[in-house]
Structure formats: C-alpha cells, structure tokens
Coordinates of C-alpha atoms and ligand atoms in Angstrom, one line a residue:
P1 CA 0.0 0.0 0.0
T2 CA 1.2 3.5 -0.9
A3 CA 1.2 6.4 1.6
A4 CA -1.6 9.0 1.2
R5 CA -0.7 11.6 -1.4
H6 CA -2.3 14.8 -0.1
E7 CA -0.2 16.6 2.5
D8 CA -1.2 19.6 4.5
K9 CA 1.1 22.6 4.6
E10 CA 1.0 23.2 8.3
T11 CA 2.4 20.8 10.9
I12 CA 2.3 20.9 14.7
R13 CA 4.9 19.7 17.1
I14 CA 4.4 19.6 20.9
D15 CA 7.4 20.7 23.0
S16 CA 6.8 18.8 26.3
P17 CA 8.5 16.2 28.4
N18 CA 5.2 14.3 28.4
V19 CA 5.3 13.8 24.6
T20 CA 7.6 11.6 22.5
Y21 CA 7.7 11.3 18.8
S22 CA 9.1 8.3 16.9
A23 CA 9.0 7.3 13.3
E24 CA 5.9 5.2 14.0
D25 CA 3.9 7.1 16.7
I26 CA 3.2 9.9 19.0
K27 CA 3.1 8.9 22.7
S28 CA 1.7 11.2 25.4
R29 CA 1.6 10.8 29.1
Y30 CA -1.6 12.4 30.3
E31 CA -3.1 13.4 33.6
Y32 CA -6.9 13.2 33.5
N33 CA -8.5 15.4 36.1
T34 CA -12.2 15.0 36.8
T35 CA -14.6 15.5 39.8
H36 CA -16.5 12.8 41.6
V37 CA -19.7 14.0 43.3
Q38 CA -21.7 12.3 46.1
K39 CA -25.2 13.5 46.9
S40 CA -26.7 12.9 50.3
T41 CA -29.1 14.4 52.8
N42 CA -27.3 16.0 55.8
A43 CA -28.3 16.1 59.4
Q44 CA -30.3 19.3 58.8
G45 CA -32.3 17.6 56.1
K46 CA -30.6 19.6 53.3
T47 CA -29.3 18.0 50.1
E48 CA -25.5 18.0 50.3
Y49 CA -23.1 17.5 47.4
V50 CA -19.6 16.6 48.2
A51 CA -17.3 17.1 45.2
K52 CA -13.8 15.5 45.2
P53 CA -11.1 16.1 42.5
V54 CA -9.9 12.8 41.1
K55 CA -6.9 12.3 38.9
S56 CA -5.8 9.3 36.8
T57 CA -2.9 8.9 34.4
Y58 CA -2.9 7.5 30.9
E59 CA -0.5 7.0 28.1
F60 CA -1.9 7.5 24.6
K61 CA -0.2 6.2 21.5
T62 CA -1.2 7.5 18.0
E63 CA 0.2 5.7 15.0
T64 CA 1.4 8.4 12.6
K65 CA 1.3 6.6 9.3
V66 CA -1.9 7.6 7.6
P67 CA -3.2 4.5 5.9
K68 CA -4.6 4.2 2.4
T69 CA -8.2 4.2 3.2
G70 CA -11.4 3.1 1.4
L71 CA -14.7 4.7 2.1
M72 CA -17.6 2.4 1.3
L73 CA -21.0 4.0 1.3
V74 CA -24.2 2.0 1.7
G75 CA -26.7 4.0 -0.4
W76 CA -23.9 5.3 -2.6
G77 CA -26.4 6.2 -5.4
G78 CA -28.4 8.5 -3.2
N79 CA -28.3 12.2 -2.8
N80 CA -25.6 12.2 -0.1
G81 CA -23.6 9.4 -1.7
T82 CA -23.4 11.0 -5.1
T83 CA -22.9 14.5 -3.7
I84 CA -19.9 13.6 -1.6
S85 CA -18.4 11.5 -4.4
A86 CA -18.6 14.5 -6.7
C87 CA -17.3 16.8 -4.0
I88 CA -14.2 14.6 -3.5
L89 CA -13.6 14.4 -7.3
A90 CA -14.0 18.2 -7.7
N91 CA -11.5 18.8 -4.9
K92 CA -9.1 16.1 -6.0
H93 CA -9.0 17.3 -9.7
N94 CA -9.3 21.0 -8.8
I95 CA -12.4 21.4 -11.0
T96 CA -13.8 24.9 -11.1
W97 CA -17.3 25.6 -12.5
H98 CA -19.7 28.4 -13.2
N99 CA -23.1 29.1 -11.6
K100 CA -25.1 32.2 -11.6
E101 CA -22.9 33.6 -8.8
G102 CA -19.8 33.3 -11.0
L103 CA -16.8 31.0 -10.9
Q104 CA -16.8 28.5 -8.1
T105 CA -13.9 26.6 -6.6
P106 CA -14.1 23.3 -4.8
N107 CA -13.8 23.2 -1.0
Y108 CA -14.9 21.2 2.0
Y109 CA -17.1 23.8 3.7
G110 CA -19.3 22.2 6.3
S111 CA -16.7 19.7 7.3
L112 CA -15.7 20.0 10.9
V113 CA -12.4 18.2 10.1
R114 CA -11.5 20.0 6.9
A115 CA -12.9 23.5 7.3
S116 CA -12.7 24.3 11.0
T117 CA -9.8 25.2 13.3
I118 CA -8.9 24.5 16.9
R119 CA -7.4 27.0 19.3
L120 CA -4.0 25.5 20.0
G121 CA -2.9 28.1 22.6
E122 CA -1.7 31.7 22.7
D123 CA 1.3 33.5 21.5
P124 CA 3.2 34.7 24.6
E125 CA 4.6 37.7 22.8
T126 CA 1.4 39.1 21.5
G127 CA -1.1 37.4 23.8
K128 CA -3.1 36.5 20.6
D129 CA -4.9 33.2 20.2
V130 CA -3.3 30.7 17.8
Y131 CA -5.6 28.5 15.7
V132 CA -4.6 25.5 13.7
P133 CA -6.6 23.4 11.2
F134 CA -8.7 20.8 13.0
S135 CA -7.3 18.2 10.6
N136 CA -3.7 18.8 11.6
L137 CA -3.6 18.3 15.4
L138 CA -3.1 14.6 14.7
P139 CA -2.3 13.0 11.3
T140 CA -5.7 12.4 9.5
V141 CA -6.7 11.0 6.2
H142 CA -7.1 13.7 3.5
P143 CA -10.6 13.2 1.9
N144 CA -9.1 13.6 -1.6
D145 CA -7.2 10.3 -0.8
F146 CA -10.3 8.2 0.0
V147 CA -11.0 5.5 -2.5
V148 CA -14.7 5.7 -2.7
G149 CA -17.1 2.8 -3.4
G150 CA -20.2 1.2 -2.1
W151 CA -23.6 -0.4 -2.5
D152 CA -27.0 0.7 -3.6
I153 CA -30.2 -1.2 -4.3
S154 CA -30.5 1.1 -7.3
G155 CA -28.2 0.2 -10.1
H156 CA -27.8 3.6 -11.7
S157 CA -24.2 4.6 -12.4
L158 CA -22.9 7.4 -10.2
T159 CA -23.3 9.8 -13.1
D160 CA -27.0 9.0 -13.6
A161 CA -27.6 8.9 -9.9
M162 CA -26.0 12.4 -9.6
T163 CA -28.3 13.6 -12.3
R164 CA -31.3 12.1 -10.6
A165 CA -30.3 13.7 -7.3
K166 CA -30.6 17.3 -8.8
V167 CA -28.3 18.7 -6.1
L168 CA -25.2 20.1 -8.0
D169 CA -24.8 22.9 -10.5
Y170 CA -25.0 21.5 -14.1
D171 CA -21.6 22.9 -15.0
L172 CA -20.1 20.9 -12.1
Q173 CA -22.0 17.8 -12.9
R174 CA -20.9 18.0 -16.5
Q175 CA -17.2 18.1 -15.5
V176 CA -17.2 15.4 -12.8
A177 CA -19.4 13.1 -14.9
P178 CA -16.5 11.5 -16.9
Y179 CA -14.8 10.5 -13.6
M180 CA -18.0 8.9 -12.4
A181 CA -19.3 7.1 -15.4
D182 CA -17.5 3.8 -14.5
M183 CA -18.5 4.0 -10.8
K184 CA -21.4 1.6 -10.3
P185 CA -22.8 0.6 -6.9
L186 CA -22.5 -3.0 -5.9
P187 CA -25.8 -4.9 -5.4
S188 CA -27.1 -4.5 -1.9
V189 CA -29.3 -6.2 0.8
Y190 CA -32.9 -5.3 0.3
Y191 CA -35.7 -6.3 2.7
P192 CA -38.7 -4.3 1.5
D193 CA -40.4 -4.3 4.9
F194 CA -37.7 -2.0 6.3
I195 CA -38.0 1.0 4.0
A196 CA -41.0 2.7 2.5
A197 CA -43.0 0.8 -0.1
N198 CA -42.5 3.7 -2.4
Q199 CA -38.8 2.8 -2.8
G200 CA -39.6 -0.5 -4.4
E201 CA -39.3 0.9 -8.0
R202 CA -35.6 1.8 -7.3
A203 CA -34.7 -1.7 -6.2
D204 CA -33.1 -3.1 -9.3
N205 CA -29.7 -4.0 -7.9
V206 CA -30.2 -6.4 -5.1
I207 CA -28.3 -9.4 -3.7
P208 CA -30.5 -12.3 -4.5
G209 CA -32.1 -14.7 -2.1
N210 CA -33.5 -14.6 1.5
D211 CA -30.6 -16.2 3.3
K212 CA -29.3 -13.5 5.7
A213 CA -26.2 -15.4 6.7
A214 CA -25.3 -15.6 3.0
H215 CA -26.0 -11.8 2.8
V216 CA -23.5 -11.2 5.6
E217 CA -20.9 -13.3 3.8
H218 CA -21.6 -11.5 0.5
V219 CA -21.0 -8.1 2.1
R220 CA -17.9 -9.3 3.9
K221 CA -16.5 -10.5 0.6
D222 CA -17.4 -7.1 -1.1
I223 CA -15.3 -5.4 1.6
R224 CA -12.4 -7.7 1.2
D225 CA -12.5 -7.5 -2.6
F226 CA -12.7 -3.7 -2.5
K227 CA -9.7 -3.6 -0.2
Q228 CA -7.7 -5.9 -2.3
A229 CA -8.6 -4.4 -5.7
N230 CA -7.5 -0.9 -4.5
G231 CA -4.5 -1.9 -2.4
L232 CA -6.1 -0.5 0.8
D233 CA -4.9 -0.7 4.4
K234 CA -8.3 0.0 5.8
V235 CA -12.0 0.3 4.8
I236 CA -14.6 2.5 6.6
V237 CA -18.2 1.8 5.9
V238 CA -20.9 4.5 6.3
W239 CA -24.7 3.8 6.1
T240 CA -26.2 6.7 4.1
A241 CA -29.0 4.6 2.7
N242 CA -32.7 5.1 3.3
T243 CA -34.0 5.5 6.8
E244 CA -35.4 2.1 7.9
R245 CA -38.2 1.4 10.4
Y246 CA -37.1 0.5 13.9
A247 CA -36.3 -3.2 14.3
E248 CA -38.2 -4.7 17.2
I249 CA -36.0 -5.7 20.1
I250 CA -36.9 -9.3 20.8
P251 CA -35.3 -11.3 23.7
G252 CA -33.6 -14.3 22.2
V253 CA -33.3 -12.6 18.8
N254 CA -31.2 -9.5 18.8
D255 CA -30.6 -8.8 22.5
T256 CA -27.2 -10.5 22.7
A257 CA -24.3 -11.1 20.2
D258 CA -24.9 -14.9 20.1
N259 CA -28.7 -14.4 19.6
L260 CA -28.1 -11.9 16.8
L261 CA -25.7 -14.3 15.1
N262 CA -28.3 -17.0 15.4
A263 CA -31.0 -14.8 14.1
V264 CA -28.8 -14.0 11.1
K265 CA -28.3 -17.8 10.6
N266 CA -32.0 -18.4 10.8
S267 CA -32.8 -15.4 8.6
H268 CA -35.1 -13.9 11.3
E269 CA -37.4 -11.2 9.9
E270 CA -36.4 -8.6 12.4
V271 CA -32.7 -8.4 11.3
S272 CA -32.6 -5.3 9.1
P273 CA -30.3 -4.6 6.1
S274 CA -28.4 -2.0 8.2
T275 CA -27.8 -4.6 10.9
I276 CA -26.6 -7.1 8.3
F277 CA -24.0 -4.5 7.3
A278 CA -23.2 -4.0 10.9
V279 CA -22.5 -7.7 11.5
A280 CA -20.5 -7.9 8.3
C281 CA -18.4 -4.9 9.1
I282 CA -17.8 -6.0 12.7
L283 CA -16.6 -9.4 11.5
E284 CA -14.4 -7.8 8.9
N285 CA -13.1 -5.3 11.4
A286 CA -14.2 -2.4 9.2
P287 CA -15.5 0.6 11.3
Y288 CA -19.2 1.1 10.6
I289 CA -21.1 4.3 11.1
N290 CA -24.8 4.6 10.8
G291 CA -25.8 7.9 9.2
A292 CA -29.6 7.3 9.5
P293 CA -31.8 7.2 12.5
Q294 CA -33.0 3.5 12.8
N295 CA -31.8 1.3 15.6
T296 CA -29.2 -0.6 13.6
F297 CA -27.1 -1.1 16.7
V298 CA -29.5 -3.5 18.5
P299 CA -28.0 -4.6 21.8
G300 CA -26.7 -7.8 20.2
A301 CA -24.8 -5.7 17.6
I302 CA -23.1 -3.6 20.3
Q303 CA -22.1 -6.7 22.2
L304 CA -20.7 -8.2 19.0
A305 CA -18.7 -5.1 18.3
E306 CA -17.4 -5.2 21.9
R307 CA -16.5 -8.9 21.5
H308 CA -14.5 -8.2 18.3
R309 CA -13.1 -4.9 19.5
A310 CA -14.5 -3.5 16.3
F311 CA -15.6 0.1 16.0
I312 CA -19.2 1.3 15.4
G313 CA -20.8 4.7 15.6
G314 CA -24.2 6.3 15.0
D315 CA -27.0 7.4 14.7
D316 CA -28.3 9.8 12.1
L317 CA -26.3 12.7 10.6
K318 CA -26.9 15.9 12.6
T319 CA -26.9 18.6 10.0
G320 CA -29.2 21.6 10.1
Q321 CA -32.3 21.9 12.3
T322 CA -31.1 19.5 15.0
K323 CA -27.5 20.9 15.0
V324 CA -29.0 24.4 15.6
K325 CA -31.4 22.9 18.2
S326 CA -28.4 21.4 20.1
V327 CA -27.1 25.0 20.3
I328 CA -30.3 26.9 21.0
A329 CA -31.7 24.6 23.6
D330 CA -28.4 24.5 25.3
F331 CA -28.2 28.3 25.2
L332 CA -31.7 28.8 26.6
V333 CA -31.4 26.3 29.4
N334 CA -27.9 27.5 30.4
A335 CA -29.2 31.1 30.4
G336 CA -31.8 30.1 32.9
I337 CA -34.6 30.6 30.3
K338 CA -37.1 27.7 30.3
P339 CA -38.1 26.2 26.9
L340 CA -41.8 25.2 27.3
G341 CA -42.3 24.0 23.7
I342 CA -40.2 23.3 20.6
S343 CA -42.1 22.8 17.4
S344 CA -40.1 21.7 14.4
Y345 CA -41.4 21.6 10.9
N346 CA -39.6 20.3 7.8
H347 CA -40.6 19.9 4.2
L348 CA -38.4 18.6 1.5
G349 CA -38.8 17.1 -2.0
N350 CA -35.9 14.7 -2.4
N351 CA -36.0 10.9 -2.1
D352 CA -35.2 11.0 1.6
G353 CA -38.4 13.0 2.1
Y354 CA -40.3 10.5 -0.1
N355 CA -39.1 7.6 2.0
L356 CA -39.9 9.5 5.2
S357 CA -43.5 10.1 4.0
S358 CA -44.1 6.6 5.1
A359 CA -45.2 6.4 8.8
R360 CA -42.8 3.8 10.2
Q361 CA -39.7 5.4 8.6
F362 CA -40.9 8.9 9.7
R363 CA -41.2 7.5 13.3
S364 CA -37.4 6.5 13.3
K365 CA -36.6 10.1 12.2
E366 CA -39.0 11.6 14.8
I367 CA -37.3 9.7 17.6
S368 CA -33.8 10.8 16.6
K369 CA -34.8 14.4 16.1
A370 CA -36.7 14.6 19.3
S371 CA -34.1 13.1 21.6
V372 CA -31.7 16.0 21.3
V373 CA -32.9 18.1 24.3
D374 CA -33.0 15.4 26.9
D375 CA -29.6 16.1 28.4
M376 CA -30.3 19.8 28.6
V377 CA -33.5 19.2 30.5
Y378 CA -31.7 16.9 32.8
A379 CA -29.0 19.5 33.3
N380 CA -31.2 22.1 35.0
H381 CA -33.4 20.9 37.9
L382 CA -34.1 24.6 38.8
L383 CA -36.2 24.9 35.6
Y384 CA -37.5 21.4 35.2
K385 CA -38.9 19.6 38.3
R386 CA -37.9 16.0 38.5
G387 CA -40.4 13.3 39.2
A388 CA -40.3 11.5 42.5
E389 CA -38.7 8.5 40.7
A390 CA -35.8 10.7 39.3
D391 CA -33.1 9.4 41.7
K392 CA -33.9 5.8 40.7
A393 CA -33.9 6.4 37.0
S394 CA -31.1 4.7 35.2
S395 CA -30.2 7.6 32.8
A396 CA -30.4 11.3 32.2
K397 CA -32.8 10.6 29.4
A398 CA -35.1 8.6 31.8
V399 CA -35.0 11.4 34.4
A400 CA -35.9 13.9 31.7
E401 CA -38.7 11.8 30.4
K402 CA -40.2 11.1 33.9
G403 CA -40.0 14.7 35.1
E404 CA -41.1 18.0 33.6
H405 CA -40.0 18.6 30.1
P406 CA -40.8 20.9 27.1
D407 CA -43.5 19.9 24.6
H408 CA -41.5 18.9 21.5
I409 CA -43.0 18.1 18.2
V410 CA -41.4 17.1 14.9
V411 CA -43.3 17.3 11.6
I412 CA -41.8 16.2 8.2
K413 CA -43.7 16.5 4.9
H414 CA -42.7 15.5 1.4
V415 CA -43.2 18.4 -1.1
P416 CA -41.6 17.3 -4.4
A417 CA -41.5 20.9 -5.7
V418 CA -38.8 22.0 -3.4
G419 CA -36.4 19.1 -4.3
D420 CA -33.3 19.0 -2.2
Q421 CA -33.9 22.5 -0.9
K422 CA -35.1 21.4 2.5
V423 CA -37.1 24.0 4.6
A424 CA -36.8 23.6 8.3
M425 CA -38.8 25.9 10.6
D426 CA -38.7 26.0 14.4
D427 CA -40.7 27.8 17.1
Y428 CA -39.0 27.9 20.5
T429 CA -41.5 29.1 23.1
S430 CA -39.8 29.8 26.5
E431 CA -40.7 31.1 29.9
L432 CA -39.0 34.3 31.1
C433 CA -39.1 35.7 34.6
L434 CA -42.4 36.8 36.1
G435 CA -44.4 34.7 33.7
G436 CA -43.1 36.4 30.5
R437 CA -42.8 34.6 27.2
N438 CA -40.0 34.5 24.6
R439 CA -40.7 33.2 21.1
L440 CA -37.8 32.4 18.8
Y441 CA -38.6 31.6 15.2
L442 CA -36.0 30.1 13.0
T443 CA -35.9 29.2 9.3
N444 CA -33.2 27.1 7.8
L445 CA -33.2 26.8 4.0
C446 CA -30.5 25.0 2.1
E447 CA -29.5 22.1 -0.1
D448 CA -29.9 19.3 2.4
S449 CA -27.4 17.1 0.8
L450 CA -24.7 19.8 0.6
L451 CA -25.1 20.3 4.3
A452 CA -25.1 16.6 5.0
S453 CA -22.4 15.2 2.7
P454 CA -19.3 16.7 4.4
L455 CA -20.4 14.9 7.6
L456 CA -19.8 11.6 5.8
I457 CA -16.1 12.4 5.4
D458 CA -15.9 13.8 8.9
L459 CA -17.3 10.6 10.4
A460 CA -15.0 8.4 8.2
I461 CA -11.9 10.5 9.0
M462 CA -12.5 10.5 12.7
A463 CA -13.4 6.8 12.8
E464 CA -10.2 6.0 11.0
L465 CA -8.2 8.2 13.4
C466 CA -9.8 6.3 16.4
T467 CA -8.5 3.0 15.0
R468 CA -4.9 4.4 15.3
V469 CA -5.2 5.5 18.9
T470 CA -4.4 3.1 21.7
Y471 CA -4.0 3.8 25.4
S472 CA -2.7 2.4 28.7
A473 CA -4.0 3.3 32.1
R474 CA -1.0 4.0 34.3
E475 CA -2.0 3.0 37.8
G476 CA -0.5 1.0 40.7
P477 CA 3.2 0.2 40.8
A478 CA 3.6 0.7 37.1
A479 CA 2.2 4.3 37.3
D480 CA 5.5 6.1 36.7
S481 CA 7.0 3.8 34.0
P482 CA 6.2 4.1 30.3
A483 CA 3.7 1.5 29.1
K484 CA 5.1 -1.6 27.3
P485 CA 3.8 -2.3 23.8
E486 CA 1.5 -5.1 25.1
E487 CA -0.1 -2.8 27.7
F488 CA -1.8 -0.6 25.0
Q489 CA -5.4 -1.3 24.1
S490 CA -7.8 0.1 21.6
L491 CA -10.5 2.6 22.4
Y492 CA -14.0 1.4 23.4
S493 CA -16.0 0.0 20.5
V494 CA -18.8 2.6 20.4
L495 CA -17.2 5.8 19.1
S496 CA -19.2 8.4 21.0
L497 CA -16.4 10.9 20.0
L498 CA -18.3 11.1 16.7
S499 CA -21.3 12.6 18.5
Y500 CA -20.8 16.1 17.1
S501 CA -22.0 14.9 13.7
L502 CA -24.8 12.7 14.9
K503 CA -28.4 13.4 16.0
A504 CA -28.9 10.5 18.4
P505 CA -25.4 9.4 19.5
V506 CA -25.0 5.8 20.4
V507 CA -22.9 5.6 23.6
K508 CA -21.5 2.9 25.8
P509 CA -24.4 1.1 27.4
G510 CA -25.1 2.7 30.8
S511 CA -23.6 6.1 30.0
D512 CA -25.5 9.3 29.4
V513 CA -25.7 10.8 26.0
V514 CA -24.3 14.3 25.5
N515 CA -26.3 16.3 22.9
S516 CA -25.0 19.8 23.5
L517 CA -23.0 20.7 20.4
A518 CA -20.4 22.8 22.3
R519 CA -19.8 19.9 24.7
Q520 CA -19.5 17.4 21.8
R521 CA -17.0 19.6 20.1
S522 CA -14.9 20.2 23.1
A523 CA -14.9 16.4 23.8
V524 CA -13.3 15.6 20.5
T525 CA -10.9 18.5 20.4
N526 CA -9.8 17.8 24.0
F527 CA -9.4 14.2 23.2
M528 CA -7.1 15.0 20.3
R529 CA -5.2 17.4 22.7
A530 CA -4.8 14.6 25.2
C531 CA -3.2 12.4 22.4
V532 CA -0.5 15.0 22.1
G533 CA -0.2 15.6 25.8
L534 CA -2.0 19.0 26.0
Q535 CA -4.4 19.9 28.7
P536 CA -8.0 20.4 27.8
E537 CA -8.8 23.8 26.3
N538 CA -10.6 26.0 28.8
D539 CA -11.5 29.7 28.8
L540 CA -9.8 30.6 32.1
L541 CA -7.5 33.0 30.3
L542 CA -5.9 33.9 33.6
S543 CA -3.4 36.1 31.8
Q544 CA -6.3 38.5 31.1
R545 CA -7.8 38.3 34.5
L546 CA -4.9 38.6 36.9
W547 CA -2.4 41.4 37.5
Ligands
LIG601 P1 -31.5 9.2 -0.7 O1 -32.8 8.6 -0.6 O2 -31.2 10.1 -1.8 O3 -30.4 8.0 -0.8 C1 -30.5 6.8 -0.2 C2 -30.0 5.7 -1.1 O4 -30.0 4.5 -0.4 C3 -30.9 5.5 -2.3 O5 -30.1 5.6 -3.5 C4 -31.5 4.1 -2.2 O6 -31.6 3.5 -3.4 C5 -30.4 3.5 -1.3 N1 -30.8 2.3 -0.5 C6 -31.9 2.1 0.2 N2 -31.9 0.9 0.9 C7 -30.6 0.4 0.6 C8 -29.9 -0.7 1.1 N3 -30.5 -1.6 1.9 N4 -28.7 -0.9 0.6 C9 -28.1 0.0 -0.2 N5 -28.7 1.1 -0.6 C10 -29.9 1.3 -0.2 O7 -31.2 9.8 0.7 P2 -30.1 10.9 1.2 O8 -30.7 12.2 1.1 O9 -28.8 10.6 0.5 O10 -30.0 10.5 2.7 C11 -29.4 9.3 3.1 C12 -29.7 8.9 4.5 O11 -29.1 9.9 5.4 C13 -31.2 8.9 4.8 O12 -31.5 7.9 5.7 C14 -31.4 10.2 5.5 O13 -32.5 10.2 6.4 C15 -30.1 10.4 6.2 N6 -29.8 11.8 6.5 C16 -29.8 12.7 5.4 C17 -29.5 14.0 5.6 C18 -29.5 15.0 4.5 O14 -29.5 16.1 4.8 N7 -29.5 14.5 3.3 C19 -29.3 14.5 6.9 C20 -29.4 13.5 8.0 C21 -29.6 12.2 7.7
LIG602 C1 -36.3 15.9 7.1 O1 -36.1 16.5 8.2 C2 -35.3 15.0 6.4 C3 -34.2 14.5 7.3 O2 -33.5 13.5 6.7 C4 -33.3 15.6 7.6 O3 -33.0 16.4 6.5 C5 -32.1 15.2 8.2 O4 -32.3 14.3 9.2 C6 -31.4 16.4 8.8 O5 -32.0 16.8 9.9 P1 -31.5 17.9 10.8 O6 -32.5 18.0 11.9 O7 -30.2 17.5 11.3 O8 -31.4 19.2 10.0

C-alpha cells in the first residue's frame, strides 16, 4: 500500500517532556482530572453535594502513518452518496465551474475536520490566540485520498444517480461526470419491509435470495475484494441509505451477540439490512457508522462489536435543524430561560423526504430528532422539576422523560416541488421571569445534501483516526513507568467521540448521551489534545484576568 498523497502545509509539534515522537507514533503521558460528586441528605435535612477532585494517568499512542483508506457507502447512489463523491472528485482534480454567482472553486465547507480550526494556545509575545486546522492536530486522512465505493439497491451509475439527485450545478455535474461514469454501486441487501414501499421501484440492484447469513458473507466479501482491488490498508463503511423502520428488540433474537448471530443464521425477519451490514463490518473489522436514524445497533450488535473490539458509531447525521437545536436549547437552558415548547417543521422534496412520507420510517426520524434536548432538560433541575422517581432512573434521558420537560413536536412533509432545498422551521417558546414569554422563530433553508455530505467524510476520517489511537491506564506500581507495547489497548468500540455529527449518539451502554453541540466539540478537540499531551482547552484566560 502506498502512503496518502495529499499533505497539508502546516504541521504541529508539541514541545513537552510528556510527549515523545518516533517514526511510528506519538506517545503522550496524560493526567486526566475529573470530579466525583456524592449526593446525600445531611443532618439538617438539606441535600448536600460533596465534590472530590480525582486524577488518573494514561499513556496515549497514536500511529502516525496515515493508511490508504477506502470509504464504502451504503446508499452510494443516493443524494448524499453522489454529492460527496462529486465533492471529493472536484477537490481532487481541482475542478472549477460556473453558476449564476460566477466562478466556483471546490472546498470542504461544512466539514468539521477539513474546514474548521482548533485553538492551539496563545502567542506569549502578542497574547493572541493561535488557531490551527482541526485536521492537523493529529495525522488524519485527507478526503481527496479516500478511495470511494459502495452499494445501492438502485443500479444507476454514479453519473446517472447524480443527475437524478438534482443537487449540484449543471456545470459541475458536466465536469465530474466522466470521472463517475465507471462508478457503479454494488448490489445490496434489500428487505422491502424495512424501508418505505415507495422505494420499491428503485430496487433493481439487489443481492438475490433470502438467506441472511449468505448476505452477511456477501457483504464481507465485497469489503475484502474492494480492499484488495484498491490496495487499501483500511476500509470505513458508512450507512447513508434510506431510513429504515425500527427493528423490534426481541429477547432471544437481537438482545445478545450470540442471539443476533443465530437470528442471522435463521434469517429472522427482524434483522434489518443495516444490521446485516453492521454484522459484516464487525466481522471484517471495518469501522461502521450509521448515518440514518434507525436502531441498527440493537443490543446484540453492540455486544458483537465489543467482543471483536470492532468500531461502530451512530446514529443519524446531525446537519441543520437538529444541530441548531443542540445549540439553541443549550443556550436557553444554560441562560436560565425555560423552553416550554419546541415545534419543528420540515418539508423537502428529495428521495429522503419521499421515504420519510411513510409512517414507520418517519417514526425513526421523529425519535432521533426529538431526543436532542434530553440532556439539557436533565442539566437544570431549577427549571424542570424532576419526578419522585428521578433518583432511581437509570439515565439522564429517563430522568428527563419522567420529570417535567418541554413539549416537543417534529413534523416532516414531502413536497416534491422543493427538491433537495429542505425547509426547516422552528418555534421555541420559552418562559421568562415573572411569567413572560419569549418566542424564537428560526428558518433554515439549504440544499440538504450539501449540508449533510461533508459529515460523511468527517465521520470516516474521525473513525479512521480512532483506530490508530491506543491507550494504557497507568496505575498501581507501574504508574511512573512508560507503558510496554503489550499494555496498550484500543478505544472502546462505540465511538461516542463522533457525536458532534450525529443526532442521536450511540454511547457505551449505561452512560449518558451528550447532545450539546459545544460539549460534543470540546470532547473531540480535548481528546485530540490529550493524544498530544496538551491539557483540555478552557477559557480561564488567567493572563487577562490577573495582574
Ligand atoms: P437518498 O434517498 O437520496 O439516498 C438513499 C439511497 O439508499 C438511495 O439511493 C437508495 O436506493 C439506497 N438504499 C436504500 N436501501 C438500501 C440498502 N439496503 N442498501 C443500499 N442502498 C440502499 O437519501 P439521502 O438524502 O442521500 O440521505 C441518506 C440517509 O441519510 C437517509 O436515511 C437520511 O434520512 C439520512 N440523512 C440525510 C440527511 C440529508 O441532509 N440529506 C441528513 C441527515 C440524515
Ligand atoms: C427531514 O427532516 C429530512 C431529514 O432526513 C433531515 O434532512 C435530516 O435528518 C437532517 O435533519 P437535521 O435536523 O439535522 O437538519
């Protein structure tokens, strides 16, 4: 395998005794400081919180060789799949095009990794903040170097599929078309009951038969063949296919890894196509991210990933309305303003909207769009009274559901006339002091797929990076000594670090979901800082506040 071709112009080196660089890796020794809190009722009957600072030490190791990486998309012929493929080609071949605004040049706007920066620190001479590209803090795959492929139940070539999507300017389509003409999605797993009946007419490119175990093996072989044919070191798979209905969680069927494997063997009807891909990817050790809202990661799939130390992440790309909601709700609640009701309307005319016009698929999207304020409600018991059962509830989500919470509705309608130009409208009604009301109205209008597609590369780049990071907890007698190679282990299987780009993040069972966009971003940037031995970024800015 050859090394990645595209190199960034800026590099970062950390000058610290806690960090070592070698030809193969960056090692950092890292002190993790957190706070443990115990809640009790004291002798006077008051609730008392006792907070105790706790520290633990870790060593992180990040392999620095960026592998030649394949990105396989399930739903490659859809709006997102074709748009991101064209975007990568336009960037790679530096294709410029004209639209009514004038000459356009390719970029990766909307990509957290490729178009945003991280505050590295401050210049001691000038006191000015210093920002570096997000993609450069650790070595990451350049999206131009992804070898892109994938599956679709529709057999259109990528050129025809791009034309069908009606997302890109014609002059751009015209120029990327020759590069795409030979790109044809592989046949895929199609179980009609899981997506809307109206998708049936697209399904002309399906893996034959009803044997689900054979389907898993087929997908596994596709991944291996793709890897071999393109000389790849790694393959990342992202589900950007239609939203499926929820799979029923049935004890004995999909509740444990063994039961799920058995259910696949018996071709049980509740194993969805997206879970077939999950099982295949886990068994092939290809990280698998679910960009749609359905419950692909049934408990058995999570357990299977844990067993194989494989990486999974999901669910549902967080793009416009929900991303803004994870900022606005956070702002309101943290400002002490009480959201009473959030009403979110969407209408769109693309194939995603067509599929979502069916009730069971809409329900999956409704659940993922509605879950995004749970942690903010939980975070403020001054605004939202908790039910008597709150202390016994197993998660922040359960506390939020049992106690007081805002009314929250989500409406999605298919309006063919607007095509990919999705319209999202929100009404936030909140309570101010002394019974006042605050109404915030928001309209978000954009090409849905141009907003969503860069997230596919962000998810793939970050998932790939996570496969190269290992760690060792330094405790007990070994605490002061550097970790031996055999003491390093991989990160936990469910990549909650990807949450920034996901509406309903899947997390380690038993842990609470963080939906707040700011917290999600600082989690990932601080994690990357930890890998190079830098303390978490904070806004103490003591140099400004002390004499
Ligand atoms: P799309 O409908 O244009 O594309 C989906 C593609 O998946 C279609 O080409 C379809 O033929 C294919 N497909 C369906 N079942 C399949 C299977 N079992 N295997 C392989 N291919 C299959 O939808 P779009 O707009 O590209 O969105 C893709 C997914 O991402 C949807 O689930 C959507 O809800 C989700 N999403 C989209 C966002 C956006 O802004 N476009 C944002 C957030 C999530
Ligand atoms: C209707 O809302 C269609 C959906 O697929 C959304 O476009 C997509 O989930 C993005 O939603 P949001 O809330 O992140 O803008």
